[in-house]
């Protein structure tokens, strides 16, 4: 008897294992195209760039292994060291401006009102313009010889600034351009986060007598943390990798005052024809970006989880109290 009952059990176990193997094989086959694309478009170029960073790799000629000279040279590259400070300054300024203006625009068009669709579209339209195209457009606007801004300042009797001629003006002019380009895009992301907040939460807060500032500080911003984390990742990554705005508007000038880290890498590769040094800078940038984004995601995840636990804990307590 024991042998007659054990056989069906083994048969059932074997069928379950065979089904799990088929499902695992199907899963690998579904993931295979994506894996091939990732290997070809990401891992292979990344491996090649790392190998280039370990060699003296001229634009024309045979490369020679010279590790770790390219990495040691980064610490002696004064242009790169200066560009690190400038890039960090640009990243902090643009991140704060993007968040404040994006949130203000999102709050402005959050509720359904007559004409709100027009303003949402108008705010979003600049993000449809390519970054290089937007830079060329503003380069024409800032030009004092044929651009309209000089005439507008003159019409109102104001002194005409040299928009791109001094370090501070060049920095401010570039920040204005990228804010115009990215504010609408950040507004849409934040608007999506705002509309995911339950309306009942706002109604309960208003019923308790909370004013606009208290609702923003105690409800809106805490529940927007996942969306804000996404904005930070996109903004910080894009700002650290800034290239087109400064390359088109200022070409790193005046006097190398607006040279970013990516422009330094570009000059090493295509002005000095030292691809190995440029690849070493790219590796340093990659490691820095991964570390920064991992750190901020970890910080926001822990705080967001704790905040959600407190929020839903309070809601559960209120519900239990109402039942009693």
PDB file of C-alpha atoms in Angstrom, residues 3-184:
ATOM      1  CA  UNK A   3       4.276   1.989  -2.535  1.00  0.00           C
ATOM      2  CA  UNK A   4       0.938   2.481  -4.374  1.00  0.00           C
ATOM      3  CA  UNK A   5       0.317   5.934  -2.734  1.00  0.00           C
ATOM      4  CA  UNK A   6       3.917   7.142  -3.068  1.00  0.00           C
ATOM      5  CA  UNK A   7       3.899   6.727  -6.848  1.00  0.00           C
ATOM      6  CA  UNK A   8       1.061   9.260  -7.525  1.00  0.00           C
ATOM      7  CA  UNK A   9       2.728  11.726  -5.112  1.00  0.00           C
ATOM      8  CA  UNK A  10       6.047  11.464  -7.000  1.00  0.00           C
ATOM      9  CA  UNK A  11       4.163  11.881 -10.283  1.00  0.00           C
ATOM     10  CA  UNK A  12       2.488  15.055  -8.989  1.00  0.00           C
ATOM     11  CA  UNK A  13       5.817  16.425  -7.741  1.00  0.00           C
ATOM     12  CA  UNK A  14       7.503  15.682 -11.057  1.00  0.00           C
ATOM     13  CA  UNK A  15       4.747  17.444 -12.996  1.00  0.00           C
ATOM     14  CA  UNK A  16       5.042  20.486 -10.727  1.00  0.00           C
ATOM     15  CA  UNK A  17       8.811  20.619 -11.233  1.00  0.00           C
ATOM     16  CA  UNK A  18       8.419  20.255 -14.987  1.00  0.00           C
ATOM     17  CA  UNK A  19       5.869  23.101 -15.026  1.00  0.00           C
ATOM     18  CA  UNK A  20       8.216  25.353 -13.019  1.00  0.00           C
ATOM     19  CA  UNK A  21      11.081  24.545 -15.434  1.00  0.00           C
ATOM     20  CA  UNK A  22       8.882  25.406 -18.433  1.00  0.00           C
ATOM     21  CA  UNK A  23       7.802  28.673 -16.807  1.00  0.00           C
ATOM     22  CA  UNK A  24      11.412  29.548 -15.962  1.00  0.00           C
ATOM     23  CA  UNK A  25      12.518  28.775 -19.519  1.00  0.00           C
ATOM     24  CA  UNK A  26       9.674  30.872 -20.938  1.00  0.00           C
ATOM     25  CA  UNK A  27      10.645  33.729 -18.619  1.00  0.00           C
ATOM     26  CA  UNK A  28      14.260  33.643 -19.788  1.00  0.00           C
ATOM     27  CA  UNK A  29      13.123  33.560 -23.434  1.00  0.00           C
ATOM     28  CA  UNK A  30      10.873  36.598 -22.895  1.00  0.00           C
ATOM     29  CA  UNK A  31      13.723  38.479 -21.223  1.00  0.00           C
ATOM     30  CA  UNK A  32      16.333  37.438 -23.794  1.00  0.00           C
ATOM     31  CA  UNK A  33      15.694  40.277 -26.352  1.00  0.00           C
ATOM     32  CA  UNK A  34      15.975  42.923 -23.632  1.00  0.00           C
ATOM     33  CA  UNK A  35      19.110  41.270 -22.258  1.00  0.00           C
ATOM     34  CA  UNK A  36      20.727  41.239 -25.707  1.00  0.00           C
ATOM     35  CA  UNK A  37      19.915  44.934 -26.207  1.00  0.00           C
ATOM     36  CA  UNK A  38      21.341  45.819 -22.791  1.00  0.00           C
ATOM     37  CA  UNK A  39      24.533  43.864 -23.483  1.00  0.00           C
ATOM     38  CA  UNK A  40      25.048  45.407 -26.942  1.00  0.00           C
ATOM     39  CA  UNK A  41      24.057  49.001 -26.178  1.00  0.00           C
ATOM     40  CA  UNK A  42      25.219  49.338 -22.563  1.00  0.00           C
ATOM     41  CA  UNK A  43      27.591  46.683 -21.237  1.00  0.00           C
ATOM     42  CA  UNK A  44      29.815  46.407 -24.333  1.00  0.00           C
ATOM     43  CA  UNK A  45      30.305  50.217 -24.689  1.00  0.00           C
ATOM     44  CA  UNK A  46      30.832  50.464 -20.933  1.00  0.00           C
ATOM     45  CA  UNK A  47      33.479  47.755 -21.025  1.00  0.00           C
ATOM     46  CA  UNK A  48      35.163  49.398 -24.025  1.00  0.00           C
ATOM     47  CA  UNK A  49      35.198  52.798 -22.288  1.00  0.00           C
ATOM     48  CA  UNK A  50      36.728  51.239 -19.169  1.00  0.00           C
ATOM     49  CA  UNK A  51      39.400  49.529 -21.279  1.00  0.00           C
ATOM     50  CA  UNK A  52      40.131  52.823 -23.054  1.00  0.00           C
ATOM     51  CA  UNK A  53      40.560  54.524 -19.674  1.00  0.00           C
ATOM     52  CA  UNK A  54      43.378  52.088 -18.881  1.00  0.00           C
ATOM     53  CA  UNK A  55      45.307  52.918 -22.045  1.00  0.00           C
ATOM     54  CA  UNK A  56      47.096  55.809 -23.696  1.00  0.00           C
ATOM     55  CA  UNK A  57      44.617  55.895 -26.561  1.00  0.00           C
ATOM     56  CA  UNK A  58      45.328  58.534 -29.214  1.00  0.00           C
ATOM     57  CA  UNK A  59      42.766  59.328 -31.892  1.00  0.00           C
ATOM     58  CA  UNK A  60      45.125  57.908 -34.537  1.00  0.00           C
ATOM     59  CA  UNK A  61      47.675  55.267 -33.591  1.00  0.00           C
ATOM     60  CA  UNK A  62      48.034  52.148 -31.481  1.00  0.00           C
ATOM     61  CA  UNK A  63      46.894  52.303 -27.848  1.00  0.00           C
ATOM     62  CA  UNK A  64      49.353  51.435 -25.087  1.00  0.00           C
ATOM     63  CA  UNK A  65      48.452  50.172 -21.632  1.00  0.00           C
ATOM     64  CA  UNK A  66      49.370  52.842 -19.062  1.00  0.00           C
ATOM     65  CA  UNK A  67      47.054  52.252 -16.069  1.00  0.00           C
ATOM     66  CA  UNK A  68      46.507  54.069 -13.776  1.00  0.00           C
ATOM     67  CA  UNK A  69      48.112  57.169 -15.373  1.00  0.00           C
ATOM     68  CA  UNK A  70      44.854  58.476 -16.877  1.00  0.00           C
ATOM     69  CA  UNK A  71      43.108  58.392 -13.495  1.00  0.00           C
ATOM     70  CA  UNK A  72      46.101  59.962 -11.737  1.00  0.00           C
ATOM     71  CA  UNK A  73      46.140  62.768 -14.324  1.00  0.00           C
ATOM     72  CA  UNK A  74      42.554  63.745 -13.461  1.00  0.00           C
ATOM     73  CA  UNK A  75      43.688  65.080 -10.079  1.00  0.00           C
ATOM     74  CA  UNK A  76      46.266  67.312 -11.813  1.00  0.00           C
ATOM     75  CA  UNK A  77      43.857  68.612 -14.474  1.00  0.00           C
ATOM     76  CA  UNK A  78      43.047  72.121 -13.200  1.00  0.00           C
ATOM     77  CA  UNK A  79      40.375  72.671 -15.859  1.00  0.00           C
ATOM     78  CA  UNK A  80      38.551  69.530 -14.685  1.00  0.00           C
ATOM     79  CA  UNK A  81      38.873  70.480 -11.014  1.00  0.00           C
ATOM     80  CA  UNK A  82      37.397  73.911 -11.756  1.00  0.00           C
ATOM     81  CA  UNK A  83      34.627  72.320 -13.797  1.00  0.00           C
ATOM     82  CA  UNK A  84      33.645  70.112 -10.825  1.00  0.00           C
ATOM     83  CA  UNK A  85      32.881  73.162  -8.682  1.00  0.00           C
ATOM     84  CA  UNK A  86      31.033  74.901 -11.493  1.00  0.00           C
ATOM     85  CA  UNK A  87      28.968  71.789 -12.310  1.00  0.00           C
ATOM     86  CA  UNK A  88      27.998  71.317  -8.657  1.00  0.00           C
ATOM     87  CA  UNK A  89      26.968  74.987  -8.419  1.00  0.00           C
ATOM     88  CA  UNK A  90      24.887  74.635 -11.598  1.00  0.00           C
ATOM     89  CA  UNK A  91      23.321  71.393 -10.290  1.00  0.00           C
ATOM     90  CA  UNK A  92      22.270  72.915  -6.950  1.00  0.00           C
ATOM     91  CA  UNK A  93      20.830  76.070  -8.532  1.00  0.00           C
ATOM     92  CA  UNK A  94      18.878  74.295 -11.267  1.00  0.00           C
ATOM     93  CA  UNK A  95      17.579  71.595  -8.915  1.00  0.00           C
ATOM     94  CA  UNK A  96      16.113  74.165  -6.524  1.00  0.00           C
ATOM     95  CA  UNK A  97      14.657  76.268  -9.352  1.00  0.00           C
ATOM     96  CA  UNK A  98      13.180  73.273 -11.162  1.00  0.00           C
ATOM     97  CA  UNK A  99      11.472  72.008  -8.005  1.00  0.00           C
ATOM     98  CA  UNK A 100      10.072  75.382  -6.930  1.00  0.00           C
ATOM     99  CA  UNK A 101       8.836  76.497 -10.349  1.00  0.00           C
ATOM    100  CA  UNK A 102       7.632  73.023 -11.361  1.00  0.00           C
ATOM    101  CA  UNK A 103       5.638  72.658  -8.125  1.00  0.00           C
ATOM    102  CA  UNK A 104       4.226  76.185  -8.419  1.00  0.00           C
ATOM    103  CA  UNK A 105       3.032  75.531 -11.980  1.00  0.00           C
ATOM    104  CA  UNK A 106       1.606  72.127 -10.996  1.00  0.00           C
ATOM    105  CA  UNK A 107      -0.356  73.659  -8.103  1.00  0.00           C
ATOM    106  CA  UNK A 108      -1.564  76.430 -10.429  1.00  0.00           C
ATOM    107  CA  UNK A 109      -3.075  73.987 -12.938  1.00  0.00           C
ATOM    108  CA  UNK A 110      -3.970  71.205 -10.478  1.00  0.00           C
ATOM    109  CA  UNK A 111      -7.726  71.801 -10.326  1.00  0.00           C
ATOM    110  CA  UNK A 112     -10.081  71.580 -13.274  1.00  0.00           C
ATOM    111  CA  UNK A 113     -11.052  75.133 -14.228  1.00  0.00           C
ATOM    112  CA  UNK A 114     -12.046  76.838 -17.487  1.00  0.00           C
ATOM    113  CA  UNK A 115      -8.902  77.348 -19.579  1.00  0.00           C
ATOM    114  CA  UNK A 116      -6.625  75.195 -17.424  1.00  0.00           C
ATOM    115  CA  UNK A 117      -5.959  72.882 -20.368  1.00  0.00           C
ATOM    116  CA  UNK A 118      -4.569  75.827 -22.348  1.00  0.00           C
ATOM    117  CA  UNK A 119      -2.106  76.713 -19.606  1.00  0.00           C
ATOM    118  CA  UNK A 120      -1.020  73.080 -19.141  1.00  0.00           C
ATOM    119  CA  UNK A 121      -0.285  72.875 -22.861  1.00  0.00           C
ATOM    120  CA  UNK A 122       1.476  76.248 -22.912  1.00  0.00           C
ATOM    121  CA  UNK A 123       3.725  75.321 -19.982  1.00  0.00           C
ATOM    122  CA  UNK A 124       4.566  71.937 -21.512  1.00  0.00           C
ATOM    123  CA  UNK A 125       5.277  73.131 -25.067  1.00  0.00           C
ATOM    124  CA  UNK A 126       8.931  74.202 -24.488  1.00  0.00           C
ATOM    125  CA  UNK A 127       9.817  70.628 -23.477  1.00  0.00           C
ATOM    126  CA  UNK A 128       8.971  69.561 -27.040  1.00  0.00           C
ATOM    127  CA  UNK A 129      11.888  71.654 -28.318  1.00  0.00           C
ATOM    128  CA  UNK A 130      15.227  69.871 -28.465  1.00  0.00           C
ATOM    129  CA  UNK A 131      17.813  71.095 -25.982  1.00  0.00           C
ATOM    130  CA  UNK A 132      20.317  72.028 -28.682  1.00  0.00           C
ATOM    131  CA  UNK A 133      17.593  73.816 -30.658  1.00  0.00           C
ATOM    132  CA  UNK A 134      16.477  75.712 -27.550  1.00  0.00           C
ATOM    133  CA  UNK A 135      20.089  76.713 -26.923  1.00  0.00           C
ATOM    134  CA  UNK A 136      20.417  78.064 -30.472  1.00  0.00           C
ATOM    135  CA  UNK A 137      17.108  79.940 -30.103  1.00  0.00           C
ATOM    136  CA  UNK A 138      18.255  81.646 -26.897  1.00  0.00           C
ATOM    137  CA  UNK A 139      21.689  82.325 -28.390  1.00  0.00           C
ATOM    138  CA  UNK A 140      19.912  84.421 -31.025  1.00  0.00           C
ATOM    139  CA  UNK A 141      17.744  86.110 -28.372  1.00  0.00           C
ATOM    140  CA  UNK A 142      20.758  86.992 -26.214  1.00  0.00           C
ATOM    141  CA  UNK A 143      22.792  88.391 -29.095  1.00  0.00           C
ATOM    142  CA  UNK A 144      23.034  92.162 -28.633  1.00  0.00           C
ATOM    143  CA  UNK A 145      23.709  92.800 -32.340  1.00  0.00           C
ATOM    144  CA  UNK A 146      20.584  91.254 -33.840  1.00  0.00           C
ATOM    145  CA  UNK A 147      18.624  89.759 -30.923  1.00  0.00           C
ATOM    146  CA  UNK A 148      15.354  91.379 -29.766  1.00  0.00           C
ATOM    147  CA  UNK A 149      16.168  91.479 -26.042  1.00  0.00           C
ATOM    148  CA  UNK A 150      18.576  94.394 -26.441  1.00  0.00           C
ATOM    149  CA  UNK A 151      15.916  96.426 -28.243  1.00  0.00           C
ATOM    150  CA  UNK A 152      13.331  95.578 -25.551  1.00  0.00           C
ATOM    151  CA  UNK A 153      15.675  96.735 -22.779  1.00  0.00           C
ATOM    152  CA  UNK A 154      16.414  99.906 -24.773  1.00  0.00           C
ATOM    153  CA  UNK A 155      12.680 100.569 -25.359  1.00  0.00           C
ATOM    154  CA  UNK A 156      12.081 100.681 -21.602  1.00  0.00           C
ATOM    155  CA  UNK A 157      15.170 102.831 -21.020  1.00  0.00           C
ATOM    156  CA  UNK A 158      17.057 100.059 -19.243  1.00  0.00           C
ATOM    157  CA  UNK A 159      20.790  99.392 -19.675  1.00  0.00           C
ATOM    158  CA  UNK A 160      21.385  96.536 -22.091  1.00  0.00           C
ATOM    159  CA  UNK A 161      23.331  93.772 -20.349  1.00  0.00           C
ATOM    160  CA  UNK A 162      25.934  91.670 -22.075  1.00  0.00           C
ATOM    161  CA  UNK A 163      23.953  88.456 -21.647  1.00  0.00           C
ATOM    162  CA  UNK A 164      26.817  86.079 -22.410  1.00  0.00           C
ATOM    163  CA  UNK A 165      29.848  88.335 -22.009  1.00  0.00           C
ATOM    164  CA  UNK A 166      30.545  87.983 -18.265  1.00  0.00           C
ATOM    165  CA  UNK A 167      30.724  84.812 -16.130  1.00  0.00           C
ATOM    166  CA  UNK A 168      27.734  85.721 -13.957  1.00  0.00           C
ATOM    167  CA  UNK A 169      25.586  86.848 -16.891  1.00  0.00           C
ATOM    168  CA  UNK A 170      26.478  83.749 -18.914  1.00  0.00           C
ATOM    169  CA  UNK A 171      25.562  81.489 -15.983  1.00  0.00           C
ATOM    170  CA  UNK A 172      22.274  83.302 -15.292  1.00  0.00           C
ATOM    171  CA  UNK A 173      21.330  83.399 -18.984  1.00  0.00           C
ATOM    172  CA  UNK A 174      21.913  79.653 -19.296  1.00  0.00           C
ATOM    173  CA  UNK A 175      19.867  78.916 -16.147  1.00  0.00           C
ATOM    174  CA  UNK A 176      16.980  80.970 -17.586  1.00  0.00           C
ATOM    175  CA  UNK A 177      17.136  78.995 -20.817  1.00  0.00           C
ATOM    176  CA  UNK A 178      17.151  75.532 -19.196  1.00  0.00           C
ATOM    177  CA  UNK A 179      14.389  76.582 -16.774  1.00  0.00           C
ATOM    178  CA  UNK A 180      12.227  77.611 -19.744  1.00  0.00           C
ATOM    179  CA  UNK A 181      13.012  74.274 -21.375  1.00  0.00           C
ATOM    180  CA  UNK A 182      12.423  71.925 -18.396  1.00  0.00           C
ATOM    181  CA  UNK A 183       9.861  73.667 -16.134  1.00  0.00           C
ATOM    182  CA  UNK A 184       6.856  72.300 -18.021  1.00  0.00           C
TER     183      UNK A 184
END
